[in-house]
PDB file of N, CA and C in Angstrom:
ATOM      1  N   UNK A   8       4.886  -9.527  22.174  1.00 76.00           N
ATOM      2  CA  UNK A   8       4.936 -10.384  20.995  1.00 76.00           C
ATOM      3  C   UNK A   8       3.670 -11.221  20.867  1.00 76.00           C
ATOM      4  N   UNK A   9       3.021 -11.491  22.029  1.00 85.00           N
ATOM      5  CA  UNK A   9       1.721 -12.500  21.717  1.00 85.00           C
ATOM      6  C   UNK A   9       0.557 -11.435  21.559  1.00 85.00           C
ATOM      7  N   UNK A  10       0.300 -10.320  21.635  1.00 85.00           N
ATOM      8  CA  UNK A  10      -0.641  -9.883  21.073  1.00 85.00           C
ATOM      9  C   UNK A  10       0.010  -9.623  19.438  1.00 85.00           C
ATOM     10  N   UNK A  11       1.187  -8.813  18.908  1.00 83.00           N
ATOM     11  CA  UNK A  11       1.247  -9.145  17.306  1.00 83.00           C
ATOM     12  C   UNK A  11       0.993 -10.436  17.105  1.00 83.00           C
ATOM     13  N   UNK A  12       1.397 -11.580  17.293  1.00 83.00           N
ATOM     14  CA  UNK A  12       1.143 -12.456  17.228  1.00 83.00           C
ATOM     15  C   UNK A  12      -0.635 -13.188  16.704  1.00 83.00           C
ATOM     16  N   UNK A  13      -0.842 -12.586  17.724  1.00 87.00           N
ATOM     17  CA  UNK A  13      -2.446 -12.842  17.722  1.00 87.00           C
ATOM     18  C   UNK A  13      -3.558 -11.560  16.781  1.00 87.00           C
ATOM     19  N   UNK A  14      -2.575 -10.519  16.728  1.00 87.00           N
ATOM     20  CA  UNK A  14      -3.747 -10.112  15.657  1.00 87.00           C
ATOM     21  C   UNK A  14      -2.751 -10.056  14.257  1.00 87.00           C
ATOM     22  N   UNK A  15      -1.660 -10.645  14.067  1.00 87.00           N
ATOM     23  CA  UNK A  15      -1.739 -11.026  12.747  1.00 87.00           C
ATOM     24  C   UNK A  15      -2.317 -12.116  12.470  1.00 87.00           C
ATOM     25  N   UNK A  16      -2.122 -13.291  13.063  1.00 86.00           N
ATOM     26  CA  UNK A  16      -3.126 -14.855  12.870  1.00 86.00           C
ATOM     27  C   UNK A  16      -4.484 -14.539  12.664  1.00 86.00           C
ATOM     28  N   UNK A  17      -5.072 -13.166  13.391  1.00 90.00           N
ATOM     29  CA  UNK A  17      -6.498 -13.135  13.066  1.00 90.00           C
ATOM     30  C   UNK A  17      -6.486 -12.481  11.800  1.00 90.00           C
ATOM     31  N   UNK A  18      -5.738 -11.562  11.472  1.00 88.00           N
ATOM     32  CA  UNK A  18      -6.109 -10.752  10.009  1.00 88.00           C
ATOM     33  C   UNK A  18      -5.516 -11.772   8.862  1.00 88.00           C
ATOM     34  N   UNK A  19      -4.396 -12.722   8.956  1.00 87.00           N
ATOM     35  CA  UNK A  19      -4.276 -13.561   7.932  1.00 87.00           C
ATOM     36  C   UNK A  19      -5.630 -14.692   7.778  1.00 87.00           C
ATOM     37  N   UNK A  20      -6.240 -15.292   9.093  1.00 90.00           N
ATOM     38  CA  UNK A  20      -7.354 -15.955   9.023  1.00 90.00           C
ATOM     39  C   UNK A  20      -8.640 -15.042   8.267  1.00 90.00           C
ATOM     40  N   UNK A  21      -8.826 -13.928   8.506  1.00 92.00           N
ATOM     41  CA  UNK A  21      -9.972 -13.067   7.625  1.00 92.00           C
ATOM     42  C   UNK A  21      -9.542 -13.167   6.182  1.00 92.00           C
ATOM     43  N   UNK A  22      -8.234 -12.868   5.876  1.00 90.00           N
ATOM     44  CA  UNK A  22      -7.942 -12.909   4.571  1.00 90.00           C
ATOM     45  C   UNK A  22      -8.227 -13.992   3.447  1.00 90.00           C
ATOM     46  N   UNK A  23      -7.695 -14.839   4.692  1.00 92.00           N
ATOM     47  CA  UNK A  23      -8.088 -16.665   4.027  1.00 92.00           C
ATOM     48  C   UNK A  23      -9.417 -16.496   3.934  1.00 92.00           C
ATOM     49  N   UNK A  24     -10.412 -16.319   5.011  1.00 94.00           N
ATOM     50  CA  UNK A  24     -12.002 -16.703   4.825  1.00 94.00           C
ATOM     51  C   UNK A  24     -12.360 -15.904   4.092  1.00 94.00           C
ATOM     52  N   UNK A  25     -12.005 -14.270   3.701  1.00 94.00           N
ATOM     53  CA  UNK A  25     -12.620 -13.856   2.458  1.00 94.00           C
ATOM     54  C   UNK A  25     -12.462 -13.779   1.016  1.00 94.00           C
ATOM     55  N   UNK A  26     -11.093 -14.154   0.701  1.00 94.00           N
ATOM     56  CA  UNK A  26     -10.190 -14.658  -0.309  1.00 94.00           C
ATOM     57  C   UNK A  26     -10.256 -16.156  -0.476  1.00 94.00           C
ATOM     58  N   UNK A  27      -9.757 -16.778   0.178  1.00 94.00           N
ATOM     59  CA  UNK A  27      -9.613 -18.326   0.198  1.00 94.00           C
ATOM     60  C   UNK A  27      -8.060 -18.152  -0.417  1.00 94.00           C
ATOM     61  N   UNK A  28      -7.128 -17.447   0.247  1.00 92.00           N
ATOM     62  CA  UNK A  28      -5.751 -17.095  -0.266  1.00 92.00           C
ATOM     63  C   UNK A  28      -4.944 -17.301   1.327  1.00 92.00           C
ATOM     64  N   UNK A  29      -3.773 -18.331   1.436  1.00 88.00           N
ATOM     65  CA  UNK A  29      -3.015 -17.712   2.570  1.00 88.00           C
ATOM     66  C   UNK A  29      -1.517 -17.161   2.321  1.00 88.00           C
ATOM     67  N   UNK A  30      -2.135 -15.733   2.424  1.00 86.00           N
ATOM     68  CA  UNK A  30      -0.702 -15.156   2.541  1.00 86.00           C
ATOM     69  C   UNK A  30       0.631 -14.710   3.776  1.00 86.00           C
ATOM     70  N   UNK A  31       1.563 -14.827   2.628  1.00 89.00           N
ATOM     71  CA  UNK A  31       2.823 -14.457   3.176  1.00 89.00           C
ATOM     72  C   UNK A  31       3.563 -13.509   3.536  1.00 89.00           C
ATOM     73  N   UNK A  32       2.546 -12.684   3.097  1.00 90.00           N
ATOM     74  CA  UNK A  32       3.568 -11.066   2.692  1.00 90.00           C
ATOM     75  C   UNK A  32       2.754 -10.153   4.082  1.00 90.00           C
ATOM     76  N   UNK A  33       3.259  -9.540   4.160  1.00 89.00           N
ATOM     77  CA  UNK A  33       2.239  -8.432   5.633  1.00 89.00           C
ATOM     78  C   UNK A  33       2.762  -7.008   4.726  1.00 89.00           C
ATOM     79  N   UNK A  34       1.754  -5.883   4.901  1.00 90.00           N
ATOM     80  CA  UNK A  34       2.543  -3.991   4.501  1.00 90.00           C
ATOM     81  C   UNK A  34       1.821  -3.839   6.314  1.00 90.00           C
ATOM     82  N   UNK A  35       3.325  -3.206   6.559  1.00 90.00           N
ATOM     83  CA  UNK A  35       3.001  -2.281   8.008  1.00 90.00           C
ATOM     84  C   UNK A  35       2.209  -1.254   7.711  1.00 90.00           C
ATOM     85  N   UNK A  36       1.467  -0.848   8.744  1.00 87.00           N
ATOM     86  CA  UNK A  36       0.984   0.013   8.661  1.00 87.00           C
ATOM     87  C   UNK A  36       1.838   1.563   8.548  1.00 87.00           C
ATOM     88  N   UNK A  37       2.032   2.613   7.379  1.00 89.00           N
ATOM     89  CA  UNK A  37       2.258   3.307   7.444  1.00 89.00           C
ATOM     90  C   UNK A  37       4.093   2.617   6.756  1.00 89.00           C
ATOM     91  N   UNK A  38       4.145   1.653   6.661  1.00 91.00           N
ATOM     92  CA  UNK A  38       5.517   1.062   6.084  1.00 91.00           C
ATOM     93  C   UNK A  38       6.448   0.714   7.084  1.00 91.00           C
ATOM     94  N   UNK A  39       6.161   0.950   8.888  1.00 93.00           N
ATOM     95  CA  UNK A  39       6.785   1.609   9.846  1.00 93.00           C
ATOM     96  C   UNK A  39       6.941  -0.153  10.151  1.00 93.00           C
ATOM     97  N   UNK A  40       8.377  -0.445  10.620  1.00 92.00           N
ATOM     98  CA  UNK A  40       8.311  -1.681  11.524  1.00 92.00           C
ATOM     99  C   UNK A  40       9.823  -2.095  11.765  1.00 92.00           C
ATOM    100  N   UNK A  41       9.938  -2.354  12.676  1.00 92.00           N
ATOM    101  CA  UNK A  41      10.949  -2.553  13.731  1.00 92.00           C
ATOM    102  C   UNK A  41      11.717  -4.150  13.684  1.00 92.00           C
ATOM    103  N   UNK A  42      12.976  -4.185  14.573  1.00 92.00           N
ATOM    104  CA  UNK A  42      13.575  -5.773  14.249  1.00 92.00           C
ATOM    105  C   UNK A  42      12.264  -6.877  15.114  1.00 92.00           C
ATOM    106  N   UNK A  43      12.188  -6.459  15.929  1.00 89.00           N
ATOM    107  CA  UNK A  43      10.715  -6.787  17.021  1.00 89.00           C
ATOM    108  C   UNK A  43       9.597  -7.716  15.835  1.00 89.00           C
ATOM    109  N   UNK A  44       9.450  -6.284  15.035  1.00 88.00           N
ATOM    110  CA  UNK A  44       8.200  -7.092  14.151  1.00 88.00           C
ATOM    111  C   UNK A  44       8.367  -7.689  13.229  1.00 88.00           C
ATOM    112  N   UNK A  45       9.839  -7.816  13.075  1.00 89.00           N
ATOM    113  CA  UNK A  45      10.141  -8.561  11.624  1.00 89.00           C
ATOM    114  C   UNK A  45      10.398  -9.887  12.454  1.00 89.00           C
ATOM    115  N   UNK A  46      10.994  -9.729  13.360  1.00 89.00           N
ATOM    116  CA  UNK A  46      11.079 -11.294  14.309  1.00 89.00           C
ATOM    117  C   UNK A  46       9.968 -12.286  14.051  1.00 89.00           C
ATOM    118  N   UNK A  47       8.544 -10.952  14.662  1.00 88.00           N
ATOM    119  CA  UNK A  47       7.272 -12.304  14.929  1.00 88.00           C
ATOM    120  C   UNK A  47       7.043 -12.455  13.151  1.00 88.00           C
ATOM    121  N   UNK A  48       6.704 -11.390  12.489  1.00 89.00           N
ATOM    122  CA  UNK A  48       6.714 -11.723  10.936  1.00 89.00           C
ATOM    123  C   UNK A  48       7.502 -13.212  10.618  1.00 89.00           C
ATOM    124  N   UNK A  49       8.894 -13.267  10.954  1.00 90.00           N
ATOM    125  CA  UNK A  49       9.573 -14.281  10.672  1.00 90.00           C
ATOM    126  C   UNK A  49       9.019 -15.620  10.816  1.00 90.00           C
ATOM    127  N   UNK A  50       9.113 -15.533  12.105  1.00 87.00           N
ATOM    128  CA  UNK A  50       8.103 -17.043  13.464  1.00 87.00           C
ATOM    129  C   UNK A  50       7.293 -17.380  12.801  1.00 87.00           C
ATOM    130  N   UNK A  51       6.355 -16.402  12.360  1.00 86.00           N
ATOM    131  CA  UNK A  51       5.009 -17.064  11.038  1.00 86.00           C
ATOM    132  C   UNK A  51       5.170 -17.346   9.612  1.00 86.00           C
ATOM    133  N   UNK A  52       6.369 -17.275   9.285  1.00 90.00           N
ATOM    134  CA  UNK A  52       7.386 -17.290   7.865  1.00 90.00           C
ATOM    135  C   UNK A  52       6.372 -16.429   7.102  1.00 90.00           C
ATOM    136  N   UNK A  53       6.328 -15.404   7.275  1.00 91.00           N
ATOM    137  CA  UNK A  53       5.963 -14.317   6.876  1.00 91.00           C
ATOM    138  C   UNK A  53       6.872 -13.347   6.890  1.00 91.00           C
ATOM    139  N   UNK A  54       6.808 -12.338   5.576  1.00 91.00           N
ATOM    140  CA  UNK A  54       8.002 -11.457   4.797  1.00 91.00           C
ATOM    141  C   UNK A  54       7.264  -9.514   4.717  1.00 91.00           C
ATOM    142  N   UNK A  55       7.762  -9.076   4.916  1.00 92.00           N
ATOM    143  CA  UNK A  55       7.327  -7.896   5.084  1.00 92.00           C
ATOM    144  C   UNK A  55       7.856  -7.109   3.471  1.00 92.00           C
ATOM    145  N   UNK A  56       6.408  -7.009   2.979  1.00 93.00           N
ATOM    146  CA  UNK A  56       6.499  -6.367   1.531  1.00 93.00           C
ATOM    147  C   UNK A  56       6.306  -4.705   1.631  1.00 93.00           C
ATOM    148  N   UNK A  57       6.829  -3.282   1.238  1.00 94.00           N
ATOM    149  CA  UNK A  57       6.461  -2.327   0.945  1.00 94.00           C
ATOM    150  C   UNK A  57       6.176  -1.776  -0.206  1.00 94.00           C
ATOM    151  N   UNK A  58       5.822  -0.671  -0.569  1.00 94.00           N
ATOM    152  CA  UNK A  58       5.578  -0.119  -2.141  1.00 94.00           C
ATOM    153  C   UNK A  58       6.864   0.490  -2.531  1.00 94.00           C
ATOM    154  N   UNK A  59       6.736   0.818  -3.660  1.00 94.00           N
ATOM    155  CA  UNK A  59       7.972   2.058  -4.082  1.00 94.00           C
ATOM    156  C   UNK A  59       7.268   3.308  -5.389  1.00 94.00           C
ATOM    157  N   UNK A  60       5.854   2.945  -5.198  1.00 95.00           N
ATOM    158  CA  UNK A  60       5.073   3.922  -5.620  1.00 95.00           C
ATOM    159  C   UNK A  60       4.248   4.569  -4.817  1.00 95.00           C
ATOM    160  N   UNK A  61       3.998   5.791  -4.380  1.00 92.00           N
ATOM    161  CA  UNK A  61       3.313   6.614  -3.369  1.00 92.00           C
ATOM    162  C   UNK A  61       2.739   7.493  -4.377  1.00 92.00           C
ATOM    163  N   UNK A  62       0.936   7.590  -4.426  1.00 89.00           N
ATOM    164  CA  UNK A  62       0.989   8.626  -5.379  1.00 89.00           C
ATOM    165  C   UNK A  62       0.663   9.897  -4.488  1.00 89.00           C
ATOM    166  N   UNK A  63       0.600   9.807  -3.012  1.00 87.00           N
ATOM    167  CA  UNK A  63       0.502  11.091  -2.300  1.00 87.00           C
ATOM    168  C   UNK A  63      -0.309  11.176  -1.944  1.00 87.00           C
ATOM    169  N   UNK A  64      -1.844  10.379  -2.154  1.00 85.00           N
ATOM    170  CA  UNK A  64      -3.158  11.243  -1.877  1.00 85.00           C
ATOM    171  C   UNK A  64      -3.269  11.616  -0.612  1.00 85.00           C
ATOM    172  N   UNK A  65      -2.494  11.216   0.512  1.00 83.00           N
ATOM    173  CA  UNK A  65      -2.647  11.190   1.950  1.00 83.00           C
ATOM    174  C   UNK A  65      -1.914  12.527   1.826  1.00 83.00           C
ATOM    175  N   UNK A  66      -1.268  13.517   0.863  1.00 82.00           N
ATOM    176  CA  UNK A  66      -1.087  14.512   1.014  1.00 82.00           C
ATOM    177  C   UNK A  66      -2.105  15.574   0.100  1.00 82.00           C
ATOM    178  N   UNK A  67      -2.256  15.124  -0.929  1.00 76.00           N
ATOM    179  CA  UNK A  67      -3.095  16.056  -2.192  1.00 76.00           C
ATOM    180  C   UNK A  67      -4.590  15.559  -2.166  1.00 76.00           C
ATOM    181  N   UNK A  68      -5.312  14.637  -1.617  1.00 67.00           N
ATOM    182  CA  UNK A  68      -6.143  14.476  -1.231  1.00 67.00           C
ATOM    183  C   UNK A  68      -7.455  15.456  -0.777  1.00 67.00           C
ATOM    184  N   UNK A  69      -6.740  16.342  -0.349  1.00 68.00           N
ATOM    185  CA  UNK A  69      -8.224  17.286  -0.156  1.00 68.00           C
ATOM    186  C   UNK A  69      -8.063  18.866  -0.405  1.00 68.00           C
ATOM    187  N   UNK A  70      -7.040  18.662  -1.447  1.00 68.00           N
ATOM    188  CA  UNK A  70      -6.558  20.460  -1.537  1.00 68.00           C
ATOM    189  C   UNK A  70      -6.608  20.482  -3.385  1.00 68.00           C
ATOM    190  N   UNK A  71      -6.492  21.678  -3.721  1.00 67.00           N
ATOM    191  CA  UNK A  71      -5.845  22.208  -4.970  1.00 67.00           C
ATOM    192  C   UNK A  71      -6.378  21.267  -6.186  1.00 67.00           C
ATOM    193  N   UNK A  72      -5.354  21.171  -6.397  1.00 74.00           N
ATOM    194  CA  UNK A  72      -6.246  19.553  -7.752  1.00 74.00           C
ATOM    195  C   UNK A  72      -5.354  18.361  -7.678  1.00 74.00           C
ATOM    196  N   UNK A  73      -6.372  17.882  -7.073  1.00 78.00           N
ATOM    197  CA  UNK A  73      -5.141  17.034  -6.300  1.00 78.00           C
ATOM    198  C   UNK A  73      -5.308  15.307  -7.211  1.00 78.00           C
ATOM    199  N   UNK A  74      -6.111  15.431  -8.170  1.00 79.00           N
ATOM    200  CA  UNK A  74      -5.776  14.115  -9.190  1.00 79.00           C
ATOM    201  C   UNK A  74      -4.641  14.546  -9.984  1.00 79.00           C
ATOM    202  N   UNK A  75      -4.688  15.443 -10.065  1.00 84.00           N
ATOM    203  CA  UNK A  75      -3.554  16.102 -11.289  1.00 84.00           C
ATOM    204  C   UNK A  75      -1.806  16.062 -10.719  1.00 84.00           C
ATOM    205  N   UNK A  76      -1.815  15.995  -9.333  1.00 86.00           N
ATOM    206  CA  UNK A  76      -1.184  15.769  -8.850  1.00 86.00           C
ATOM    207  C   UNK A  76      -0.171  15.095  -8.070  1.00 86.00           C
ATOM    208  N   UNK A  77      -1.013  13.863  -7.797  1.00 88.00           N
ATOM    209  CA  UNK A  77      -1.499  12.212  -7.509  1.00 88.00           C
ATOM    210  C   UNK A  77      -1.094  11.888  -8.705  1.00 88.00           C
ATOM    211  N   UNK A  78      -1.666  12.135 -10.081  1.00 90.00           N
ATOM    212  CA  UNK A  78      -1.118  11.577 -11.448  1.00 90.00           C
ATOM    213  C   UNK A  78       0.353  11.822 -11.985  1.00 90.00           C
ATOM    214  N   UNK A  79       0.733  12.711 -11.569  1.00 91.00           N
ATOM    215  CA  UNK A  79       2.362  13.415 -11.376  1.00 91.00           C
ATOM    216  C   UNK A  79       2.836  12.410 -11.058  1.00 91.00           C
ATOM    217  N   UNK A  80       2.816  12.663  -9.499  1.00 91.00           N
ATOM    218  CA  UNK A  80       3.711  11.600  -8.761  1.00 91.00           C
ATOM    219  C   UNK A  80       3.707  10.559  -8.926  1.00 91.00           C
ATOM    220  N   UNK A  81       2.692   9.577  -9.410  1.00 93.00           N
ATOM    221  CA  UNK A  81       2.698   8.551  -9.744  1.00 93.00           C
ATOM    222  C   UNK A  81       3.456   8.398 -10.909  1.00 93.00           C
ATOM    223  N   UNK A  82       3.473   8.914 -11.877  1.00 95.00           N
ATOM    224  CA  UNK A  82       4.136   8.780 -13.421  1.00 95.00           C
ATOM    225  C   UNK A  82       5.551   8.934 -13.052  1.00 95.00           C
ATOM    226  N   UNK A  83       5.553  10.024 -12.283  1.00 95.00           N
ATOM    227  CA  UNK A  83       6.805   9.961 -11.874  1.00 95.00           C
ATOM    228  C   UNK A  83       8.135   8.954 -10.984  1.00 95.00           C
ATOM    229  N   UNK A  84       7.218   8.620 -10.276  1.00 95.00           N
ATOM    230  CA  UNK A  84       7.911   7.272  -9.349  1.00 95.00           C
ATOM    231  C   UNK A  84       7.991   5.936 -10.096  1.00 95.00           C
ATOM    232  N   UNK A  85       7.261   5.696 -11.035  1.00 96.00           N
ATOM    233  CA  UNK A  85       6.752   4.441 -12.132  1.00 96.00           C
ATOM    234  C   UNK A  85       8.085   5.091 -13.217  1.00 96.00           C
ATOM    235  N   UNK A  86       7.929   6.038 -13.458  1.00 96.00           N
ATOM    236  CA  UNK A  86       9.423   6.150 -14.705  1.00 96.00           C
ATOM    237  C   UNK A  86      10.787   5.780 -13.897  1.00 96.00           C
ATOM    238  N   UNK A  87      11.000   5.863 -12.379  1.00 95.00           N
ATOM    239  CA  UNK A  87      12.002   5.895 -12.241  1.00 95.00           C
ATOM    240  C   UNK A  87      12.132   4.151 -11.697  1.00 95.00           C
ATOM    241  N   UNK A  88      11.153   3.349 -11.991  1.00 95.00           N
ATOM    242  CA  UNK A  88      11.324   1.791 -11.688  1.00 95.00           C
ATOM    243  C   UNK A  88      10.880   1.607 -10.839  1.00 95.00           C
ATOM    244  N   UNK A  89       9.991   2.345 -10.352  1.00 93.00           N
ATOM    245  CA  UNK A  89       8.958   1.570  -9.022  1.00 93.00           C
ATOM    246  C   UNK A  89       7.729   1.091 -10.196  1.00 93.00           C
ATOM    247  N   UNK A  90       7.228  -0.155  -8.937  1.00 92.00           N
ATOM    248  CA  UNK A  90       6.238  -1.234  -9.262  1.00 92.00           C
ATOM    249  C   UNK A  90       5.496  -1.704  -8.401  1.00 92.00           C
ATOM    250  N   UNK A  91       5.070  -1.155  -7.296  1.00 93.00           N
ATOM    251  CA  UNK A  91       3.959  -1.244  -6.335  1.00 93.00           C
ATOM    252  C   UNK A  91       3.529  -0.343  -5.457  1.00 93.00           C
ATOM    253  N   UNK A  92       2.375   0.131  -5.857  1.00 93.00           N
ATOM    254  CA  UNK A  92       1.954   1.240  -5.220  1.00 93.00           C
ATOM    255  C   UNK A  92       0.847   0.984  -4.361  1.00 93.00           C
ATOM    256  N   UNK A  93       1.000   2.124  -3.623  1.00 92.00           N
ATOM    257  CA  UNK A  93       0.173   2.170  -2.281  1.00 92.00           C
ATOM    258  C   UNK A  93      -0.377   3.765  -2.570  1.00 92.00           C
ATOM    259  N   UNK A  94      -1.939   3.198  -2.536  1.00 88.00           N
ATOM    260  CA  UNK A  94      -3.131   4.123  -2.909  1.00 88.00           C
ATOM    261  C   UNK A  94      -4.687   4.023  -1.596  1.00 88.00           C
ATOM    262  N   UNK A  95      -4.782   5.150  -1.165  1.00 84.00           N
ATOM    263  CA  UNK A  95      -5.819   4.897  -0.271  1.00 84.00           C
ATOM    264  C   UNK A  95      -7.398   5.470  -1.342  1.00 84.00           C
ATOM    265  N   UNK A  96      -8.330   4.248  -0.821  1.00 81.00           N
ATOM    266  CA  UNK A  96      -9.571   4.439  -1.761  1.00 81.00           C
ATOM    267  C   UNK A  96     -10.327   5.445  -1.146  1.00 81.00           C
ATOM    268  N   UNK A  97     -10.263   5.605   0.042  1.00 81.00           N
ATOM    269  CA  UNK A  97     -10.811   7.127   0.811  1.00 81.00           C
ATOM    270  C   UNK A  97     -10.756   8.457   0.001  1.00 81.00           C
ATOM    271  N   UNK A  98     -10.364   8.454  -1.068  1.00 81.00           N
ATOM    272  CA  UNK A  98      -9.719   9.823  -1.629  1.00 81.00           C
ATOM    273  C   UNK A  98     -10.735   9.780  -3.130  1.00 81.00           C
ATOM    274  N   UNK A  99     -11.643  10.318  -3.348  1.00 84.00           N
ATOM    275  CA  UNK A  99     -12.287  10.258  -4.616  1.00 84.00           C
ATOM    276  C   UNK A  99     -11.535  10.498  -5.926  1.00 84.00           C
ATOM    277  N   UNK A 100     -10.391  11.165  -5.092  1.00 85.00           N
ATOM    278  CA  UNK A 100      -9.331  12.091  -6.728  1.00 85.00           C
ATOM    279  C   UNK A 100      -8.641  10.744  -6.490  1.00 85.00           C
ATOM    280  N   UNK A 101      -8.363   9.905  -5.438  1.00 86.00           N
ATOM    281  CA  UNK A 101      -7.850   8.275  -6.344  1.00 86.00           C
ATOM    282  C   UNK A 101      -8.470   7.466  -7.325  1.00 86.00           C
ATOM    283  N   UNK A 102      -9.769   7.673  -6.732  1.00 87.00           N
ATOM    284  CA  UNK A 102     -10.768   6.469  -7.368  1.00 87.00           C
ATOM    285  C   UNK A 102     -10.213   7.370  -9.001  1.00 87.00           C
ATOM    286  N   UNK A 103     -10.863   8.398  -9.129  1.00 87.00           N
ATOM    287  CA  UNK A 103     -11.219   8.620 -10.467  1.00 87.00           C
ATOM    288  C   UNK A 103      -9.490   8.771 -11.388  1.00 87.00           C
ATOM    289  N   UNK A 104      -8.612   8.644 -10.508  1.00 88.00           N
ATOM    290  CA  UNK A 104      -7.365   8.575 -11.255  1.00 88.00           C
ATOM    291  C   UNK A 104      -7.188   6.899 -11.562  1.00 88.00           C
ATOM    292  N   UNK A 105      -7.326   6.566 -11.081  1.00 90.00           N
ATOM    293  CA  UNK A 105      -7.252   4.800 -11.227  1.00 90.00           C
ATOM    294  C   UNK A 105      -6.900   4.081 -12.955  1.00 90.00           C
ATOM    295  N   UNK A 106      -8.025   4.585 -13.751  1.00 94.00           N
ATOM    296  CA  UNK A 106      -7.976   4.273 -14.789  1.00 94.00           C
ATOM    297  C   UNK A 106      -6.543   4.695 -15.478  1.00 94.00           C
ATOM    298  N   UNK A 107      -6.608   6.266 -15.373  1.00 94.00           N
ATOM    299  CA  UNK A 107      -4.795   6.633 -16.212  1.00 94.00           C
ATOM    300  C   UNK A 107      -3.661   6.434 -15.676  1.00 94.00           C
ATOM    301  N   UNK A 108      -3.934   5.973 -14.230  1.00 93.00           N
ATOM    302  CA  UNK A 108      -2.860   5.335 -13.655  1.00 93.00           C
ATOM    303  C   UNK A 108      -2.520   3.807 -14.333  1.00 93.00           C
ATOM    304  N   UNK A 109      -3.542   3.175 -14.062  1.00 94.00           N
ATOM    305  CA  UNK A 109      -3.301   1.846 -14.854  1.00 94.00           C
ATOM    306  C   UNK A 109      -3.028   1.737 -16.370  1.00 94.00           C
ATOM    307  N   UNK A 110      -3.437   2.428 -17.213  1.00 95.00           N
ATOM    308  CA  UNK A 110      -3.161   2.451 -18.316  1.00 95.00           C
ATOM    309  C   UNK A 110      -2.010   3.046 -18.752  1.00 95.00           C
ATOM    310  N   UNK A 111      -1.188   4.215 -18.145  1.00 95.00           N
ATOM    311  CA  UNK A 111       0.104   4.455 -18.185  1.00 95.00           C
ATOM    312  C   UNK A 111       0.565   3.588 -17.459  1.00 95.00           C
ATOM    313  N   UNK A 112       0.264   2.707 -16.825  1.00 95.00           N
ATOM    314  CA  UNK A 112       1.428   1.443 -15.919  1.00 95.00           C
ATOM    315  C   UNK A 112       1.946   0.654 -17.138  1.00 95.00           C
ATOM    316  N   UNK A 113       0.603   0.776 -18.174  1.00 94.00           N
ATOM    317  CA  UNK A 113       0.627  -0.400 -19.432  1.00 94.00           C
ATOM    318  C   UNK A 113       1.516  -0.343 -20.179  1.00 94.00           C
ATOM    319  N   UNK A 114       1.794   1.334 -20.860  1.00 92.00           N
ATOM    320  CA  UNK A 114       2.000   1.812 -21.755  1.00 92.00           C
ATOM    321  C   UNK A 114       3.738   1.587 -21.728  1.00 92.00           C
TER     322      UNK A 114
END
């Protein structure tokens, strides 16, 4: 518990010094987390937020056409009432989907 401990205090302190924001919310890595980590989460009154939009790129990312695909799933998870998505910028077919993603978020 004192090393979570200690490298969440350090990544909320980076956040503050490069934001000037202190937040509350933590995303596990991978969404993955245990009663363990919701404990120390707690101790720091900190709340563990996830997405309910995935547009996949960690799967369509380097195959086939994989914006076209990424844009699917996304439209698709957003019609059915999800509202926070989790997008990795590593993926160029994210970057360049970005725009019709956001603008169908609008619409």
């Amino acid at each position: 518990d004192v090393q979570i401990l200690a490298e969440l205090e350090a990544s909320r302190q980076a956040v503050g010094t490069l934001f000037g924001i202190n937040s509350s919310f933590f995303r596990p890595p991978y969404g993955a987390i245990d009663a363990r980590g919701r404990a120390v989460l707690g101790a720091l009154g900190m709340a563990t937020i996830l997405w309910d939009i995935d547009v996949q790129d960690w799967i369509y990312g380097a195959g086939g056409d994989p914006g076209k695909q990424q844009l699917a799933a996304f439209k698709d998870q957003l019609d059915r009432g999800g509202n926070l998505v989790v997008a990795h910028y590593l993926y160029n077919s994210t970057v360049e989907q970005l725009d019709e993603m956001i603008t169908y978020a609008k619409s």
